[in-house]
Tab-separated table of C-alpha atoms (C1' of nucleotides) in Angstrom:
chain	number	residue	atom	x	y	z
A	11	MET	CA	0.000	0.000	0.000
A	12	THR	CA	2.626	2.537	1.038
A	13	GLU	CA	5.330	3.746	-1.319
A	14	HIS	CA	8.270	2.384	0.556
A	15	SER	CA	6.881	-1.117	0.418
A	16	LYS	CA	7.962	-1.094	-3.199
A	17	SER	CA	11.513	-0.005	-2.370
A	18	SER	CA	14.528	-2.306	-2.499
A	19	ARG	CA	14.524	-2.596	1.276
A	20	GLU	CA	12.663	-5.837	1.079
A	21	PRO	CA	11.609	-8.282	-1.637
A	22	ALA	CA	8.043	-7.020	-1.422
A	23	SER	CA	8.076	-6.327	-5.153
A	24	ALA	CA	8.404	-10.068	-5.600
A	25	LYS	CA	4.787	-10.405	-4.630
A	26	GLU	CA	3.057	-8.040	-7.003
A	27	PRO	CA	2.392	-9.309	-10.496
A	28	ILE	CA	3.915	-7.710	-13.559
A	29	VAL	CA	2.513	-7.069	-16.992
A	30	PHE	CA	5.076	-7.150	-19.750
A	31	VAL	CA	4.335	-5.328	-22.954
A	32	ILE	CA	6.106	-5.747	-26.260
A	33	ASP	CA	5.015	-3.395	-29.010
A	34	ASP	CA	7.024	-1.399	-31.490
A	35	ASP	CA	4.551	1.459	-31.434
A	36	ALA	CA	5.566	3.913	-28.743
A	37	SER	CA	2.108	5.427	-28.398
A	38	MET	CA	0.586	2.010	-27.815
A	39	ARG	CA	3.238	1.259	-25.204
A	40	ARG	CA	2.366	4.489	-23.461
A	41	ALA	CA	-1.352	3.823	-23.612
A	42	LEU	CA	-1.014	0.329	-22.213
A	43	THR	CA	1.330	1.484	-19.482
A	44	ASN	CA	-1.210	4.081	-18.412
A	45	LEU	CA	-4.031	1.598	-18.557
A	46	PHE	CA	-2.338	-0.983	-16.391
A	47	GLN	CA	-0.904	1.505	-13.942
A	48	SER	CA	-4.335	3.044	-13.534
A	49	VAL	CA	-5.464	-0.192	-11.896
A	50	GLY	CA	-2.296	-0.580	-9.862
A	51	LEU	CA	-0.531	-3.123	-12.020
A	52	LYS	CA	3.216	-3.054	-12.376
A	53	VAL	CA	4.287	-2.723	-16.015
A	54	GLU	CA	7.443	-3.267	-17.971
A	55	VAL	CA	7.562	-2.338	-21.656
A	56	PHE	CA	9.850	-3.308	-24.499
A	57	GLY	CA	10.054	-2.251	-28.105
A	58	SER	CA	11.127	-5.664	-29.338
A	59	ALA	CA	11.222	-9.291	-28.277
A	60	PRO	CA	14.986	-9.651	-27.743
A	61	GLU	CA	14.940	-6.748	-25.322
A	62	MET	CA	12.661	-8.704	-23.066
A	63	LEU	CA	14.741	-11.863	-23.232
A	64	HIS	CA	17.870	-9.938	-22.319
A	65	SER	CA	16.310	-8.497	-19.196
A	66	LYS	CA	16.019	-11.245	-16.663
A	67	LEU	CA	12.480	-12.171	-15.783
A	68	PRO	CA	11.517	-11.868	-12.140
A	69	ASP	CA	10.005	-14.796	-10.294
A	70	VAL	CA	6.521	-13.337	-10.028
A	71	ALA	CA	3.142	-14.056	-11.513
A	72	SER	CA	3.134	-12.204	-14.781
A	73	CYS	CA	1.815	-12.095	-18.308
A	74	LEU	CA	2.816	-10.705	-21.659
A	75	VAL	CA	0.888	-8.402	-23.936
A	76	LEU	CA	2.393	-9.015	-27.318
A	77	ASP	CA	1.894	-7.336	-30.659
A	78	ILE	CA	1.676	-9.796	-33.515
A	79	ARG	CA	3.587	-7.553	-35.867
A	80	LEU	CA	7.057	-6.933	-34.547
A	81	PRO	CA	10.360	-5.860	-36.065
A	82	GLY	CA	12.429	-8.998	-36.479
A	83	LEU	CA	10.597	-12.167	-35.566
A	84	SER	CA	6.817	-12.048	-35.345
A	85	GLY	CA	4.810	-12.306	-32.163
A	86	LEU	CA	3.772	-15.815	-33.117
A	87	ASP	CA	7.348	-16.896	-33.622
A	88	PHE	CA	8.268	-15.339	-30.332
A	89	GLN	CA	5.509	-17.365	-28.698
A	90	THR	CA	7.021	-20.517	-30.184
A	91	GLU	CA	10.447	-19.378	-29.050
A	92	LEU	CA	9.300	-18.923	-25.475
A	93	ALA	CA	7.646	-22.326	-25.415
A	94	ARG	CA	10.823	-23.917	-26.723
A	95	ALA	CA	12.796	-22.160	-24.019
A	96	ASN	CA	10.360	-23.523	-21.432
A	97	ILE	CA	9.100	-20.091	-20.527
A	98	HIS	CA	5.405	-20.434	-19.910
A	99	ILE	CA	4.288	-16.852	-19.451
A	100	PRO	CA	0.660	-16.420	-20.548
A	101	ILE	CA	0.357	-14.283	-23.637
A	102	ILE	CA	-2.299	-11.831	-24.764
A	103	PHE	CA	-1.909	-10.949	-28.408
A	104	ILE	CA	-2.895	-7.650	-29.922
A	105	THR	CA	-3.038	-6.922	-33.591
A	106	GLY	CA	-4.128	-4.285	-36.034
A	107	HIS	CA	-4.342	-6.467	-39.091
A	108	GLY	CA	-4.578	-10.042	-37.953
A	109	ASP	CA	-6.251	-12.868	-39.729
A	110	ILE	CA	-7.942	-16.077	-38.652
A	111	PRO	CA	-5.038	-18.491	-39.232
A	112	MET	CA	-2.850	-16.290	-37.034
A	113	THR	CA	-5.498	-16.329	-34.360
A	114	VAL	CA	-5.850	-20.079	-34.501
A	115	ARG	CA	-2.130	-20.613	-34.254
A	116	ALA	CA	-1.867	-18.240	-31.301
A	117	MET	CA	-4.717	-19.860	-29.424
A	118	LYS	CA	-3.481	-23.364	-30.173
A	119	GLY	CA	-0.162	-22.219	-28.775
A	120	GLY	CA	-1.870	-21.496	-25.488
A	121	ALA	CA	-2.540	-17.778	-25.770
A	122	VAL	CA	-4.985	-16.385	-23.232
A	123	ASP	CA	-6.613	-13.981	-25.633
A	124	PHE	CA	-6.263	-12.299	-28.991
A	125	LEU	CA	-7.483	-8.739	-29.208
A	126	THR	CA	-7.864	-6.602	-32.297
A	127	LYS	CA	-6.982	-2.942	-32.238
A	128	PRO	CA	-8.739	-0.904	-31.241
A	129	PHE	CA	-9.789	-2.917	-28.244
A	130	ARG	CA	-11.818	-1.882	-25.241
A	131	ASP	CA	-9.770	-1.183	-22.124
A	132	GLN	CA	-11.964	-3.457	-20.088
A	133	ASP	CA	-11.401	-6.376	-22.445
A	134	MET	CA	-7.671	-5.946	-22.079
A	135	LEU	CA	-7.875	-5.717	-18.310
A	136	ASP	CA	-10.082	-8.782	-18.130
A	137	ALA	CA	-7.617	-10.708	-20.242
A	138	VAL	CA	-4.670	-9.581	-18.131
A	139	VAL	CA	-6.356	-10.508	-14.874
A	140	MET	CA	-7.184	-13.916	-16.276
A	141	ALA	CA	-3.638	-14.378	-17.549
A	142	ILE	CA	-2.026	-13.435	-14.278
A	143	GLU	CA	-4.289	-15.733	-12.361
A	144	ARG	CA	-3.394	-18.551	-14.702
A	145	ASP	CA	0.284	-17.853	-14.214
A	146	ARG	CA	-0.121	-17.708	-10.461
A	147	LYS	CA	-1.701	-21.143	-10.412
A	148	ARG	CA	0.888	-22.580	-12.729
A	149	ARG	CA	3.675	-21.269	-10.524
A	150	GLU	CA	1.972	-22.715	-7.509
A	151	VAL	CA	1.939	-26.274	-8.794
A	152	GLU	CA	5.371	-25.850	-10.330
A	153	LYS	CA	6.720	-24.857	-6.958
A	154	ILE	CA	5.172	-27.882	-5.282
A	155	VAL	CA	6.619	-30.199	-7.880
A	156	ALA	CA	10.014	-28.535	-7.615
A	157	ASN	CA	10.040	-28.997	-3.848
A	158	LEU	CA	9.072	-32.619	-4.216
A	159	ASN	CA	11.751	-33.141	-6.813
A	160	ALA	CA	14.328	-31.654	-4.476
A	161	LEU	CA	13.363	-34.204	-1.847
A	162	PHE	CA	13.467	-36.982	-4.406
A	163	GLU	CA	16.985	-35.925	-5.397
A	164	THR	CA	18.198	-36.683	-1.889
A	165	LEU	CA	17.269	-40.345	-2.306
A	166	THR	CA	19.981	-42.852	-3.104
A	167	PRO	CA	19.574	-45.028	-6.218
A	168	ARG	CA	18.458	-47.977	-4.137
A	169	GLU	CA	15.931	-45.869	-2.288
A	170	ARG	CA	14.441	-44.594	-5.524
A	171	GLU	CA	14.132	-48.143	-6.752
A	172	ILE	CA	12.334	-49.210	-3.628
A	173	LEU	CA	10.129	-46.118	-3.614
A	174	ALA	CA	8.796	-47.088	-7.017
A	175	LEU	CA	7.961	-50.575	-5.810
A	176	VAL	CA	6.393	-49.353	-2.582
A	177	ALA	CA	4.263	-46.862	-4.476
A	178	SER	CA	3.132	-49.621	-6.796
A	179	GLY	CA	1.671	-51.415	-3.809
A	180	LEU	CA	4.071	-54.294	-3.301
A	181	MET	CA	4.656	-55.724	0.157
A	182	ASN	CA	8.107	-55.559	1.693
A	183	LYS	CA	8.657	-59.245	1.147
A	184	GLN	CA	7.718	-58.940	-2.517
A	185	ILE	CA	10.075	-56.024	-2.972
A	186	ALA	CA	12.810	-57.999	-1.245
A	187	ALA	CA	12.240	-60.946	-3.567
A	188	GLU	CA	12.189	-58.719	-6.643
A	189	LEU	CA	15.480	-57.132	-5.729
A	190	GLY	CA	17.107	-60.168	-4.167
A	191	LEU	CA	17.283	-58.606	-0.725
A	192	ALA	CA	16.342	-59.500	2.814
A	193	GLU	CA	13.033	-58.097	3.966
A	194	ILE	CA	14.686	-56.220	6.812
A	195	THR	CA	16.842	-54.340	4.321
A	196	VAL	CA	13.756	-53.156	2.484
A	197	LYS	CA	12.199	-52.043	5.752
A	198	ILE	CA	15.202	-49.941	6.604
A	199	HIS	CA	15.346	-48.317	3.193
A	200	ARG	CA	11.650	-47.679	3.444
A	201	GLY	CA	12.099	-45.870	6.722
A	202	HIS	CA	14.746	-43.671	5.177
A	203	ILE	CA	12.498	-42.941	2.212
A	204	MET	CA	9.648	-41.825	4.454
A	205	LYS	CA	11.918	-39.466	6.372
A	206	LYS	CA	13.665	-38.001	3.340
A	207	MET	CA	10.442	-37.484	1.422
A	208	GLY	CA	8.750	-35.942	4.439
A	209	ALA	CA	5.887	-38.405	4.137
A	210	ARG	CA	3.802	-38.837	7.248
A	211	SER	CA	1.944	-41.880	6.008
A	212	LEU	CA	2.004	-44.357	3.188
A	213	ALA	CA	-0.950	-42.581	1.586
A	214	ASP	CA	1.090	-39.400	1.662
A	215	LEU	CA	4.056	-41.137	0.059
A	216	VAL	CA	1.915	-42.667	-2.672
A	217	ARG	CA	0.502	-39.276	-3.560
A	218	LYS	CA	3.952	-37.732	-3.694
A	219	ALA	CA	5.183	-40.519	-5.928
A	220	GLU	CA	2.160	-39.937	-8.125
A	221	THR	CA	2.928	-36.240	-8.405
A	222	LEU	CA	6.498	-37.109	-9.349
A	223	GLY	CA	5.245	-39.477	-12.003
A	224	ILE	CA	7.042	-42.426	-10.472
A	225	HIS	CA	6.060	-45.807	-11.819
A	226	ARG	CA	7.714	-49.168	-11.887
A	227	ALA	CA	9.808	-49.508	-15.036
A	228	LYS	CA	10.344	-53.257	-15.030
A	229	PRO	CA	7.331	-55.061	-16.577
B	13	MET	CA	-12.358	-53.501	-44.557
B	14	THR	CA	-15.116	-55.592	-46.105
B	15	GLU	CA	-18.606	-54.267	-46.618
B	16	HIS	CA	-20.384	-56.678	-44.347
B	17	SER	CA	-18.223	-55.685	-41.388
B	18	LYS	CA	-20.303	-52.527	-41.319
B	19	SER	CA	-23.578	-54.402	-41.322
B	20	SER	CA	-25.838	-54.741	-38.317
B	21	ARG	CA	-24.692	-58.306	-37.775
B	22	GLU	CA	-22.324	-57.225	-35.072
B	23	PRO	CA	-21.582	-54.042	-33.144
B	24	ALA	CA	-18.406	-53.559	-35.150
B	25	SER	CA	-19.571	-50.086	-36.063
B	26	ALA	CA	-19.220	-49.199	-32.394
B	27	LYS	CA	-15.479	-49.267	-32.821
B	28	GLU	CA	-14.951	-47.055	-35.834
B	29	PRO	CA	-14.932	-43.322	-35.238
B	30	ILE	CA	-17.547	-41.057	-36.764
B	31	VAL	CA	-17.273	-37.584	-38.187
B	32	PHE	CA	-20.400	-35.512	-37.786
B	33	VAL	CA	-20.951	-32.626	-40.147
B	34	ILE	CA	-23.396	-29.793	-39.714
B	35	ASP	CA	-23.614	-27.389	-42.612
B	36	ASP	CA	-26.606	-25.841	-44.311
B	37	ASP	CA	-24.885	-25.894	-47.677
B	38	ALA	CA	-25.687	-29.166	-49.403
B	39	SER	CA	-22.688	-29.017	-51.713
B	40	MET	CA	-20.353	-28.573	-48.774
B	41	ARG	CA	-21.981	-31.532	-47.029
B	42	ARG	CA	-21.400	-33.614	-50.119
B	43	ALA	CA	-17.802	-32.500	-50.482
B	44	LEU	CA	-16.996	-33.249	-46.856
B	45	THR	CA	-18.722	-36.608	-47.002
B	46	ASN	CA	-16.627	-37.543	-50.000
B	47	LEU	CA	-13.467	-36.307	-48.391
B	48	PHE	CA	-13.916	-38.254	-45.193
B	49	GLN	CA	-15.172	-41.386	-46.875
B	50	SER	CA	-12.176	-41.311	-49.191
B	51	VAL	CA	-9.967	-41.993	-46.187
B	52	GLY	CA	-12.306	-44.595	-44.731
B	53	LEU	CA	-13.981	-42.423	-42.097
B	54	LYS	CA	-17.614	-42.928	-41.243
B	55	VAL	CA	-19.646	-39.753	-41.748
B	56	GLU	CA	-23.013	-38.490	-40.643
B	57	VAL	CA	-24.296	-35.191	-41.996
B	58	PHE	CA	-26.977	-32.782	-40.830
B	59	GLY	CA	-28.357	-29.595	-42.255
B	60	SER	CA	-28.935	-27.991	-38.872
B	61	ALA	CA	-27.930	-28.315	-35.229
B	62	PRO	CA	-31.232	-29.610	-33.813
B	63	GLU	CA	-31.215	-32.484	-36.303
B	64	MET	CA	-28.036	-33.765	-34.732
B	65	LEU	CA	-29.319	-33.452	-31.190
B	66	HIS	CA	-32.448	-35.395	-32.098
B	67	SER	CA	-30.490	-38.311	-33.483
B	68	LYS	CA	-28.928	-40.131	-30.589
B	69	LEU	CA	-25.161	-39.987	-30.511
B	70	PRO	CA	-23.373	-43.320	-30.586
B	71	ASP	CA	-20.805	-44.164	-27.934
B	72	VAL	CA	-17.805	-43.940	-30.220
B	73	ALA	CA	-14.854	-41.629	-30.627
B	74	SER	CA	-16.129	-38.860	-32.826
B	75	CYS	CA	-15.840	-35.221	-33.741
B	76	LEU	CA	-17.984	-32.512	-35.225
B	77	VAL	CA	-17.295	-30.343	-38.246
B	78	LEU	CA	-19.467	-27.326	-37.718
B	79	ASP	CA	-20.227	-24.346	-39.872
B	80	ILE	CA	-20.253	-21.083	-37.961
B	81	ARG	CA	-23.159	-19.712	-39.917
B	82	LEU	CA	-26.211	-21.853	-39.411
B	83	PRO	CA	-29.941	-21.372	-39.760
B	84	GLY	CA	-31.283	-20.819	-36.266
B	85	LEU	CA	-28.633	-20.665	-33.599
B	86	SER	CA	-25.053	-20.056	-34.683
B	87	GLY	CA	-22.273	-22.595	-34.550
B	88	LEU	CA	-20.767	-20.778	-31.599
B	89	ASP	CA	-24.015	-20.866	-29.688
B	90	PHE	CA	-24.351	-24.531	-30.499
B	91	GLN	CA	-20.878	-25.088	-29.071
B	92	THR	CA	-21.998	-23.408	-25.871
B	93	GLU	CA	-25.159	-25.465	-25.902
B	94	LEU	CA	-23.249	-28.719	-26.173
B	95	ALA	CA	-20.920	-27.754	-23.347
B	96	ARG	CA	-23.889	-26.917	-21.159
B	97	ALA	CA	-25.420	-30.297	-21.978
B	98	ASN	CA	-22.149	-31.945	-20.978
B	99	ILE	CA	-21.471	-33.174	-24.465
B	100	HIS	CA	-17.778	-32.869	-25.032
B	101	ILE	CA	-17.420	-33.743	-28.683
B	102	PRO	CA	-14.384	-31.986	-30.185
B	103	ILE	CA	-15.396	-29.365	-32.723
B	104	ILE	CA	-13.748	-28.185	-35.914
B	105	PHE	CA	-15.283	-24.955	-37.122
B	106	ILE	CA	-15.490	-23.914	-40.742
B	107	THR	CA	-16.501	-20.514	-41.952
B	108	GLY	CA	-16.720	-18.448	-45.088
B	109	HIS	CA	-16.824	-15.061	-43.450
B	110	GLY	CA	-15.493	-15.414	-39.946
B	111	ASP	CA	-13.737	-12.798	-37.914
B	112	ILE	CA	-11.169	-12.832	-35.156
B	113	PRO	CA	-13.503	-12.470	-32.161
B	114	MET	CA	-15.477	-15.468	-33.394
B	115	THR	CA	-12.278	-17.431	-33.712
B	116	VAL	CA	-11.147	-16.508	-30.237
B	117	ARG	CA	-14.462	-17.462	-28.726
B	118	ALA	CA	-14.446	-20.790	-30.531
B	119	MET	CA	-10.916	-21.655	-29.495
B	120	LYS	CA	-11.483	-20.532	-25.902
B	121	GLY	CA	-14.471	-22.837	-25.938
B	122	GLY	CA	-12.177	-25.720	-26.658
B	123	ALA	CA	-12.456	-26.021	-30.434
B	124	VAL	CA	-9.804	-28.167	-32.063
B	125	ASP	CA	-9.448	-25.970	-35.114
B	126	PHE	CA	-11.044	-23.171	-37.045
B	127	LEU	CA	-10.740	-23.359	-40.817
B	128	THR	CA	-11.680	-20.737	-43.364
B	129	LYS	CA	-13.318	-21.698	-46.612
B	130	PRO	CA	-11.859	-22.644	-48.905
B	131	PHE	CA	-9.609	-24.898	-46.853
B	132	ARG	CA	-7.155	-27.507	-47.997
B	133	ASP	CA	-8.414	-31.059	-47.731
B	134	GLN	CA	-5.306	-32.101	-45.870
B	135	ASP	CA	-5.810	-29.409	-43.239
B	136	MET	CA	-9.317	-30.676	-42.607
B	137	LEU	CA	-8.175	-34.267	-42.387
B	138	ASP	CA	-5.371	-33.375	-40.007
B	139	ALA	CA	-7.818	-31.532	-37.794
B	140	VAL	CA	-10.274	-34.419	-37.823
B	141	VAL	CA	-7.630	-36.991	-36.961
B	142	MET	CA	-6.461	-34.801	-34.100
B	143	ALA	CA	-10.012	-34.277	-32.882
B	144	ILE	CA	-10.893	-37.958	-32.937
B	145	GLU	CA	-7.734	-38.844	-31.088
B	146	ARG	CA	-8.560	-36.258	-28.463
B	147	ASP	CA	-12.049	-37.676	-28.090
B	148	ARG	CA	-10.718	-41.200	-27.843
B	149	LYS	CA	-8.441	-40.239	-24.980
B	150	ARG	CA	-11.159	-38.316	-23.224
B	151	ARG	CA	-13.493	-41.287	-23.443
B	152	GLU	CA	-10.786	-43.525	-22.104
B	153	VAL	CA	-10.313	-41.606	-18.885
B	154	GLU	CA	-14.031	-40.962	-18.599
B	155	LYS	CA	-14.628	-44.683	-18.738
B	156	ILE	CA	-12.096	-45.364	-16.021
B	157	VAL	CA	-13.623	-42.728	-13.784
B	158	ALA	CA	-17.112	-44.062	-14.453
B	159	ASN	CA	-16.062	-47.563	-13.480
B	160	LEU	CA	-14.466	-46.282	-10.317
B	161	ASN	CA	-17.553	-44.297	-9.484
B	162	ALA	CA	-19.680	-47.387	-9.920
B	163	LEU	CA	-17.535	-49.170	-7.346
B	164	PHE	CA	-17.716	-46.186	-5.033
B	165	GLU	CA	-21.500	-46.229	-5.289
B	166	THR	CA	-21.567	-49.690	-3.743
B	167	LEU	CA	-20.017	-48.346	-0.555
B	168	THR	CA	-22.235	-47.633	2.426
B	169	PRO	CA	-22.174	-44.135	3.947
B	170	ARG	CA	-19.949	-45.287	6.764
B	171	GLU	CA	-17.558	-46.957	4.390
B	172	ARG	CA	-17.256	-43.797	2.324
B	173	GLU	CA	-16.520	-41.823	5.438
B	174	ILE	CA	-13.793	-44.225	6.448
B	175	LEU	CA	-12.377	-44.391	2.935
B	176	ALA	CA	-11.778	-40.657	3.033
B	177	LEU	CA	-9.936	-40.929	6.318
B	178	VAL	CA	-7.892	-43.924	5.213
B	179	ALA	CA	-6.907	-42.163	2.012
B	180	SER	CA	-5.844	-39.152	4.010
B	181	GLY	CA	-3.300	-41.330	5.768
B	182	LEU	CA	-4.820	-41.762	9.217
B	183	MET	CA	-4.174	-44.907	11.226
B	184	ASN	CA	-7.058	-47.138	12.194
B	185	LYS	CA	-6.914	-46.006	15.789
B	186	GLN	CA	-7.037	-42.356	14.728
B	187	ILE	CA	-10.003	-43.006	12.499
B	188	ALA	CA	-11.702	-44.843	15.327
B	189	ALA	CA	-11.115	-41.916	17.665
B	190	GLU	CA	-12.351	-39.397	15.096
B	191	LEU	CA	-15.570	-41.306	14.552
B	192	GLY	CA	-16.036	-42.545	18.105
B	193	LEU	CA	-15.652	-46.186	17.140
B	194	ALA	CA	-13.658	-49.166	18.272
B	195	GLU	CA	-10.560	-49.851	16.234
B	196	ILE	CA	-11.815	-53.291	15.264
B	197	THR	CA	-14.859	-51.736	13.658
B	198	VAL	CA	-12.691	-49.580	11.470
B	199	LYS	CA	-10.627	-52.602	10.471
B	200	ILE	CA	-13.698	-54.476	9.355
B	201	HIS	CA	-15.076	-51.556	7.373
B	202	ARG	CA	-11.668	-51.140	5.834
B	203	GLY	CA	-11.630	-54.743	4.702
B	204	HIS	CA	-15.004	-54.265	3.051
B	205	ILE	CA	-13.796	-51.112	1.358
B	206	MET	CA	-10.789	-52.864	-0.125
B	207	LYS	CA	-12.931	-55.649	-1.516
B	208	LYS	CA	-15.662	-53.420	-2.897
B	209	MET	CA	-13.244	-51.005	-4.511
B	210	GLY	CA	-11.205	-53.816	-5.982
B	211	ALA	CA	-8.052	-52.429	-4.420
B	212	ARG	CA	-5.181	-54.850	-4.126
B	213	SER	CA	-3.109	-52.656	-1.870
B	214	LEU	CA	-3.352	-49.479	0.122
B	215	ALA	CA	-1.374	-47.685	-2.571
B	216	ASP	CA	-3.958	-48.830	-5.060
B	217	LEU	CA	-6.790	-47.589	-2.877
B	218	VAL	CA	-5.149	-44.223	-2.364
B	219	ARG	CA	-4.778	-43.743	-6.094
B	220	LYS	CA	-8.386	-44.667	-6.693
B	221	ALA	CA	-9.532	-42.235	-4.038
B	222	GLU	CA	-7.373	-39.602	-5.679
B	223	THR	CA	-8.991	-40.239	-9.047
B	224	LEU	CA	-12.389	-39.926	-7.430
B	225	GLY	CA	-11.365	-36.654	-5.857
B	226	ILE	CA	-12.037	-37.908	-2.370
B	227	HIS	CA	-10.771	-35.737	0.425
B	228	ARG	CA	-11.609	-35.365	4.040
B	229	ALA	CA	-14.341	-32.751	4.503
B	230	LYS	CA	-14.131	-32.248	8.239
B	231	PRO	CA	-11.306	-29.805	9.139
C	25	DA	C1'	36.299	-40.513	7.338
C	26	DG	C1'	31.884	-40.692	5.323
C	27	DC	C1'	28.542	-42.458	2.456
C	28	DC	C1'	25.828	-46.456	0.597
C	29	DC	C1'	24.391	-50.930	1.041
C	30	DA	C1'	23.179	-55.228	3.310
C	31	DC	C1'	21.667	-57.988	7.119
C	32	DA	C1'	20.565	-59.800	11.828
C	33	DA	C1'	18.276	-60.037	16.495
C	34	DA	C1'	14.967	-58.206	19.333
C	35	DC	C1'	11.082	-55.846	19.903
C	36	DC	C1'	6.865	-53.262	19.209
C	37	DT	C1'	2.983	-51.426	16.758
C	38	DA	C1'	-0.308	-51.587	12.950
C	39	DA	C1'	-3.066	-54.092	9.902
C	40	DG	C1'	-5.946	-57.747	8.624
C	41	DT	C1'	-8.871	-62.075	9.156
C	42	DA	C1'	-12.297	-65.272	11.079
C	43	DT	C1'	-16.064	-66.194	14.093
C	44	DA	C1'	-19.691	-64.731	16.582
C	45	DA	C1'	-22.911	-61.831	18.729
C	46	DT	C1'	-25.760	-57.536	19.299
C	47	DT	C1'	-27.998	-53.414	17.781
C	48	DT	C1'	-29.740	-50.074	14.608
C	49	DT	C1'	-31.915	-48.804	10.599
C	50	DA	C1'	-34.830	-49.182	6.684
C	51	DC	C1'	-38.082	-51.090	4.253
C	52	DT	C1'	-41.811	-54.514	3.180
C	53	DA	C1'	-45.921	-57.112	4.124
C	54	DC	C1'	-50.012	-57.791	6.532
D	17	DG	C1'	-49.322	-49.821	13.258
D	18	DT	C1'	-46.932	-53.817	13.643
D	19	DA	C1'	-44.423	-57.660	12.751
D	20	DG	C1'	-40.831	-59.322	9.915
D	21	DT	C1'	-36.616	-59.145	7.565
D	22	DA	C1'	-32.468	-57.699	5.275
D	23	DA	C1'	-28.730	-54.747	5.293
D	24	DA	C1'	-25.786	-51.924	7.918
D	25	DA	C1'	-23.228	-51.039	11.854
D	26	DT	C1'	-20.931	-52.151	15.999
D	27	DT	C1'	-18.035	-54.725	19.074
D	28	DA	C1'	-15.376	-58.700	21.230
D	29	DT	C1'	-12.010	-62.492	21.205
D	30	DA	C1'	-8.327	-64.667	19.208
D	31	DC	C1'	-4.827	-65.099	15.914
D	32	DT	C1'	-1.779	-64.015	11.911
D	33	DT	C1'	0.788	-61.178	9.082
D	34	DA	C1'	2.884	-56.782	7.828
D	35	DG	C1'	5.253	-52.739	9.013
D	36	DG	C1'	8.647	-50.250	11.512
D	37	DT	C1'	12.558	-49.033	14.934
D	38	DT	C1'	16.769	-49.798	17.405
D	39	DT	C1'	21.240	-51.455	17.886
D	40	DG	C1'	25.013	-53.500	15.976
D	41	DT	C1'	28.001	-55.652	12.341
D	42	DG	C1'	30.488	-55.661	8.149
D	43	DG	C1'	31.823	-54.743	3.245
D	44	DG	C1'	32.655	-51.572	-0.610
D	45	DC	C1'	33.621	-47.207	-2.596
D	46	DT	C1'	35.589	-42.261	-2.812
DNA sequence: AGCCCACAAACCTAAGTATAATTTTACTAC
DNA sequence: GTAGTAAAATTATACTTAGGTTTGTGGGCT
């Protein structure tokens, strides 16, 4: 709320979403900046796609308002580029002279919306709110998966092997037989797995394995 | 392959996908019929949306090629209609005079593709193949969920209650305490649950509960 | 030295099964 | 309504199996 909460004193800025804008038309950049700032949204504008890639993207819910027609590679190609680089920022396209095939390609590529100039301010704001919410949710699950993966990384090879078998529902004695081990060895590994994965019950562990996409590879 | 395999002698027709076509232009209906039949796809054509709704839809992977401009309600409205009626057939739109907002609405509504007339035959076929594959997958998971739900329906109220607690990872004694029961009672219910749900292990049961979206409601 | 891995003995808790009995609930028949 | 009945729910006893921890031992690898 207060001005100094946005200062560099603390990472408070890491919590407010950002709208990125890429458009080669300076007047459009200005108009969009005003529009978004008028509703309290943080904005960052660029005149071309490479400019945005060179600035490092903050770890905040965000979206991108992207003109289809750009100097250099087109907005659609940039969308493809981002996807290839595993950057999943939601995109809202704007265009003055778009056609239907462009629109289809953009939407198939996961775009949130595709607005034709001139567009109504409210349509743009609606699209941006939707896009940021989508990004927020995506980051949420991504964070959960990343945390889980970090735990999984701490497992030894043997433990990972046994985790897969446990999650598939085998009994300790079956796992022992499958791996040529004594049952007690499996039990001990299993205890370590529970601790390392932070699982408080078998149900918990099974769900975590599910989230990690862990399945037995042997059939 | 042979003609008689399509006869009514056996429900073989239930396995081959169908392309539905709704277009008020008879020549377009004929052209599309020829196109799809030329690659061995079964086709059913209608001149208007209600005609399709009145014929009962077979339980087969299928898709719908739909003209945007229709007598009566538009293709887009029909898409909305279908969604509201919980009919999730993948749609490929075709249009002679479409615009971008129409395209966006269609794609947001889950359309597979949006082709402008005249379109290339190969583009249409690609879209149809994609759409049918999507429908096939959707039906696959829907079937699994339906089967699971049928099993869940056989559970008594108490068993459902206990299933939720088991799946959340509680021990029998904790469940007993929560419900004011003796531990032995929980064990017996639990045995019934395993049998009825066809679960061969706790891990199995947890995954099935997950698929059913079962979570504890009490906190 | 510090892991990862394996295993054993001893012990304890949790889970599951079988049998049997009682009670509650719900619904049907008269 | 009331009696009858079937399913659901509860519990007890007794027993078996599975899961899990602790402590300790030893080998292999870096």
